[in-house]
Coordinates of N, CA and C in Angstrom, one line a residue:
M283 N -52.1 -15.1 4.0 CA -52.6 -13.8 4.3 C -53.9 -13.4 3.7
E284 N -54.1 -13.8 2.5 CA -55.4 -13.5 1.8 C -56.6 -14.2 2.5
Q285 N -56.3 -15.4 3.0 CA -57.4 -16.2 3.7 C -57.9 -15.4 4.9
E286 N -57.0 -14.7 5.6 CA -57.4 -14.0 6.8 C -58.3 -12.9 6.4
E287 N -58.1 -12.2 5.3 CA -59.0 -11.2 4.9 C -60.4 -11.7 4.5
L288 N -60.5 -12.9 4.0 CA -61.7 -13.4 3.6 C -62.5 -14.1 4.7
L289 N -61.9 -14.1 5.9 CA -62.6 -14.8 7.1 C -63.8 -14.0 7.5
K290 N -65.0 -14.6 7.6 CA -66.1 -13.9 8.1 C -66.4 -14.3 9.5
V291 N -66.4 -13.3 10.4 CA -66.6 -13.6 11.8 C -67.8 -12.8 12.3
R292 N -68.7 -13.5 13.0 CA -69.9 -12.9 13.5 C -69.5 -12.1 14.7
T293 N -69.8 -10.8 14.7 CA -69.4 -9.9 15.8 C -70.7 -9.6 16.6
P294 N -70.6 -9.2 17.8 CA -71.8 -8.9 18.7 C -72.6 -7.8 18.1
R295 N -73.9 -8.0 18.0 CA -74.8 -6.9 17.6 C -75.9 -6.7 18.6
G296 N -76.3 -5.5 18.8 CA -77.3 -5.1 19.8 C -76.9 -5.5 21.2
R297 N -77.7 -6.3 21.8 CA -77.5 -6.7 23.2 C -76.5 -7.9 23.4
E298 N -76.0 -8.5 22.3 CA -75.2 -9.6 22.4 C -73.8 -9.3 23.0
T299 N -73.2 -10.2 23.6 CA -71.9 -10.1 24.2 C -71.1 -11.4 24.1
I300 N -69.8 -11.3 24.2 CA -68.9 -12.4 24.0 C -68.6 -13.0 25.4
G301 N -68.5 -14.3 25.6 CA -68.2 -14.9 26.9 C -67.4 -16.1 26.7
I302 N -66.9 -16.6 27.9 CA -66.1 -17.8 27.9 C -66.8 -18.8 28.8
L303 N -67.0 -20.0 28.2 CA -67.7 -21.0 29.0 C -66.9 -21.5 30.1
Q304 N -67.4 -21.4 31.3 CA -66.6 -21.8 32.5 C -66.9 -23.2 33.0
Q305 N -68.2 -23.6 33.0 CA -68.6 -24.8 33.5 C -69.9 -25.3 32.8
R306 N -69.9 -26.6 32.5 CA -71.1 -27.2 32.0 C -71.9 -27.7 33.2
L307 N -73.2 -27.4 33.2 CA -74.1 -27.8 34.4 C -75.0 -28.9 34.1
G308 N -75.2 -29.3 32.8 CA -76.1 -30.4 32.4 C -77.4 -29.8 31.9
A309 N -78.2 -30.6 31.3 CA -79.5 -30.2 30.7 C -79.3 -29.0 29.8
S310 N -78.3 -29.0 29.0 CA -77.9 -28.0 28.0 C -77.8 -26.6 28.6
R311 N -77.3 -26.6 29.9 CA -77.1 -25.3 30.6 C -75.6 -25.2 30.9
M312 N -75.1 -24.0 30.9 CA -73.7 -23.7 31.2 C -73.5 -22.4 32.0
R313 N -72.4 -22.3 32.7 CA -72.1 -21.0 33.3 C -71.0 -20.4 32.4
V314 N -71.4 -19.1 32.0 CA -70.5 -18.4 31.1 C -70.1 -17.0 31.7
A315 N -68.8 -16.7 31.7 CA -68.3 -15.4 32.1 C -68.3 -14.5 30.9
C316 N -69.1 -13.4 31.0 CA -69.3 -12.5 29.8 C -68.3 -11.4 30.0
L317 N -68.0 -10.7 28.8 CA -67.1 -9.6 28.8 C -67.6 -8.4 29.5
D318 N -69.0 -8.3 29.7 CA -69.5 -7.1 30.4 C -69.4 -7.3 31.9
G319 N -68.7 -8.3 32.4 CA -68.4 -8.4 33.8 C -69.4 -9.3 34.6
K320 N -70.4 -9.8 33.9 CA -71.4 -10.6 34.6 C -71.2 -12.1 34.3
T321 N -71.5 -13.0 35.2 CA -71.6 -14.4 35.0 C -73.0 -14.9 34.9
R322 N -73.3 -15.5 33.7 CA -74.7 -15.9 33.5 C -74.9 -17.4 33.3
I323 N -76.0 -17.9 33.7 CA -76.4 -19.2 33.4 C -77.0 -19.2 32.0
C324 N -76.4 -19.9 31.0 CA -76.8 -19.8 29.6 C -77.3 -21.2 29.2
R325 N -78.2 -21.2 28.3 CA -78.7 -22.4 27.7 C -78.6 -22.4 26.2
I326 N -78.6 -23.6 25.6 CA -78.6 -23.7 24.1 C -80.0 -23.8 23.7
P327 N -80.5 -22.9 22.8 CA -81.8 -23.0 22.3 C -82.1 -24.3 21.6
G328 N -83.3 -24.8 21.5 CA -83.6 -26.0 20.9 C -83.2 -26.1 19.4
R329 N -83.3 -25.0 18.7 CA -82.9 -25.1 17.3 C -81.4 -25.3 17.1
L330 N -80.6 -25.0 18.1 CA -79.2 -25.2 18.0 C -78.6 -26.4 18.7
K331 N -79.5 -27.1 19.5 CA -79.0 -28.1 20.4 C -78.1 -29.1 19.8
R332 N -78.5 -29.6 18.6 CA -77.7 -30.7 18.0 C -76.6 -30.1 17.1
K333 N -76.5 -28.8 16.9 CA -75.5 -28.2 16.0 C -74.3 -27.7 16.8
I334 N -74.5 -27.3 18.0 CA -73.4 -26.7 18.8 C -73.0 -27.7 19.9
W335 N -71.7 -28.1 19.9 CA -71.1 -28.9 20.9 C -70.1 -28.1 21.6
L336 N -70.2 -27.9 22.9 CA -69.4 -27.0 23.7 C -68.5 -27.7 24.7
R337 N -67.4 -27.1 25.0 CA -66.5 -27.6 26.1 C -66.1 -26.4 26.9
E338 N -65.5 -26.6 28.0 CA -65.0 -25.5 28.9 C -64.0 -24.7 28.2
N339 N -63.9 -23.4 28.4 CA -63.0 -22.5 27.8 C -63.3 -22.2 26.4
D340 N -64.4 -22.6 25.8 CA -64.9 -22.2 24.5 C -65.3 -20.7 24.5
V341 N -65.0 -20.0 23.5 CA -65.5 -18.6 23.3 C -66.8 -18.6 22.6
V342 N -67.9 -18.0 23.2 CA -69.2 -18.1 22.6 C -69.8 -16.7 22.6
L343 N -70.8 -16.6 21.7 CA -71.6 -15.3 21.6 C -72.9 -15.6 22.4
V344 N -73.2 -14.6 23.3 CA -74.3 -14.8 24.2 C -75.3 -13.7 24.0
E345 N -76.6 -14.0 24.1 CA -77.6 -13.0 24.0 C -78.5 -13.0 25.3
P346 N -78.3 -12.0 26.2 CA -79.1 -12.0 27.4 C -80.6 -12.0 27.2
W347 N -81.3 -12.5 28.2 CA -82.7 -12.6 28.1 C -83.3 -11.2 28.4
E348 N -84.5 -10.9 27.9 CA -85.2 -9.6 28.2 C -85.5 -9.6 29.7
F349 N -85.9 -10.7 30.2 CA -86.3 -10.8 31.7 C -85.1 -11.5 32.3
E350 N -84.6 -11.0 33.4 CA -83.5 -11.6 34.2 C -82.2 -11.7 33.3
G351 N -82.0 -10.6 32.5 CA -80.9 -10.6 31.6 C -79.5 -10.6 32.2
D352 N -79.4 -10.1 33.5 CA -78.1 -10.1 34.1 C -77.8 -11.5 34.7
E353 N -78.7 -12.4 34.7 CA -78.5 -13.7 35.3 C -78.6 -14.9 34.2
K354 N -79.4 -14.7 33.2 CA -79.6 -15.8 32.2 C -79.5 -15.3 30.8
A355 N -79.1 -16.2 29.9 CA -78.9 -15.8 28.5 C -79.0 -17.1 27.6
D356 N -79.0 -16.9 26.3 CA -79.0 -17.9 25.4 C -77.6 -17.9 24.7
I357 N -77.1 -19.1 24.4 CA -75.8 -19.2 23.6 C -76.3 -19.2 22.1
V358 N -75.8 -18.2 21.4 CA -76.2 -18.0 20.0 C -75.2 -18.6 19.0
Y359 N -73.9 -18.6 19.3 CA -72.9 -18.9 18.4 C -71.6 -19.4 19.1
K360 N -70.9 -20.3 18.5 CA -69.6 -20.8 19.1 C -68.5 -20.4 18.1
Y361 N -67.5 -19.7 18.6 CA -66.4 -19.3 17.7 C -65.3 -20.4 17.6
K362 N -64.8 -20.5 16.4 CA -63.7 -21.5 16.1 C -62.4 -20.7 16.5
Q363 N -61.3 -21.5 16.6 CA -60.0 -20.9 17.1 C -59.5 -19.8 16.1
T364 N -59.6 -20.0 14.8 CA -59.2 -18.9 13.9 C -60.0 -17.7 14.1
Q365 N -61.3 -17.8 14.4 CA -62.2 -16.7 14.6 C -61.8 -16.0 15.9
V366 N -61.4 -16.8 16.9 CA -61.0 -16.2 18.2 C -59.7 -15.3 18.0
D367 N -58.8 -15.9 17.2 CA -57.6 -15.1 16.9 C -57.9 -13.8 16.2
W368 N -58.8 -13.8 15.3 CA -59.2 -12.6 14.6 C -59.8 -11.6 15.5
L369 N -60.7 -12.1 16.4 CA -61.4 -11.2 17.4 C -60.3 -10.5 18.3
E370 N -59.3 -11.3 18.7 CA -58.3 -10.8 19.6 C -57.5 -9.7 18.8
K371 N -57.2 -10.0 17.5 CA -56.4 -9.0 16.7 C -57.2 -7.7 16.5
K372 N -58.5 -7.8 16.3 CA -59.3 -6.6 16.1 C -59.7 -5.9 17.3
G373 N -59.4 -6.5 18.5 CA -59.7 -5.8 19.8 C -61.1 -6.1 20.4
Y374 N -61.8 -7.1 19.9 CA -63.1 -7.4 20.5 C -63.0 -8.1 21.8
L375 N -61.9 -8.7 22.1 CA -61.7 -9.5 23.3 C -60.9 -8.8 24.4
K376 N -61.0 -7.5 24.4 CA -60.3 -6.8 25.5 C -60.9 -7.1 26.8
G377 N -60.1 -7.4 27.8 CA -60.6 -7.8 29.1 C -60.8 -9.3 29.3
I378 N -60.4 -10.0 28.3 CA -60.6 -11.5 28.4 C -59.6 -12.1 29.3
E379 N -58.4 -11.4 29.5 CA -57.4 -11.9 30.5 C -58.0 -11.9 31.9
D380 N -58.9 -10.9 32.2 CA -59.5 -10.8 33.5 C -60.4 -12.0 33.8
L381 N -61.1 -12.5 32.8 CA -62.0 -13.6 32.9 C -61.3 -14.9 33.2
E382 N -60.2 -15.1 32.5 CA -59.5 -16.3 32.6 C -58.8 -16.5 34.0
E383 N -58.8 -15.5 34.8 CA -58.2 -15.6 36.2 C -59.1 -16.4 37.1
F384 N -60.4 -16.4 36.9 CA -61.4 -17.0 37.8 C -61.2 -18.5 37.8

């Protein structure tokens, strides 16, 4: 129980939103269904390319671009399973059931 309290989880700040990786497209690009109801083509920035390894159905933190923000975004962070459980418990993943239907 105490370990759950000490768990640090990065929550969305500013324009960031949480999404589920639907499909890998190649060339470090993926299709992500975001909790704001939009599906975006996301890329992994060069500084994170070797640090983040993603699979389908991973929960990620996405930051939309300033230009074409409804269609494109950068993947900023990948959540681990314990962090996903914490986010669900705290209510950050409301509406995630709707995304998994697609």
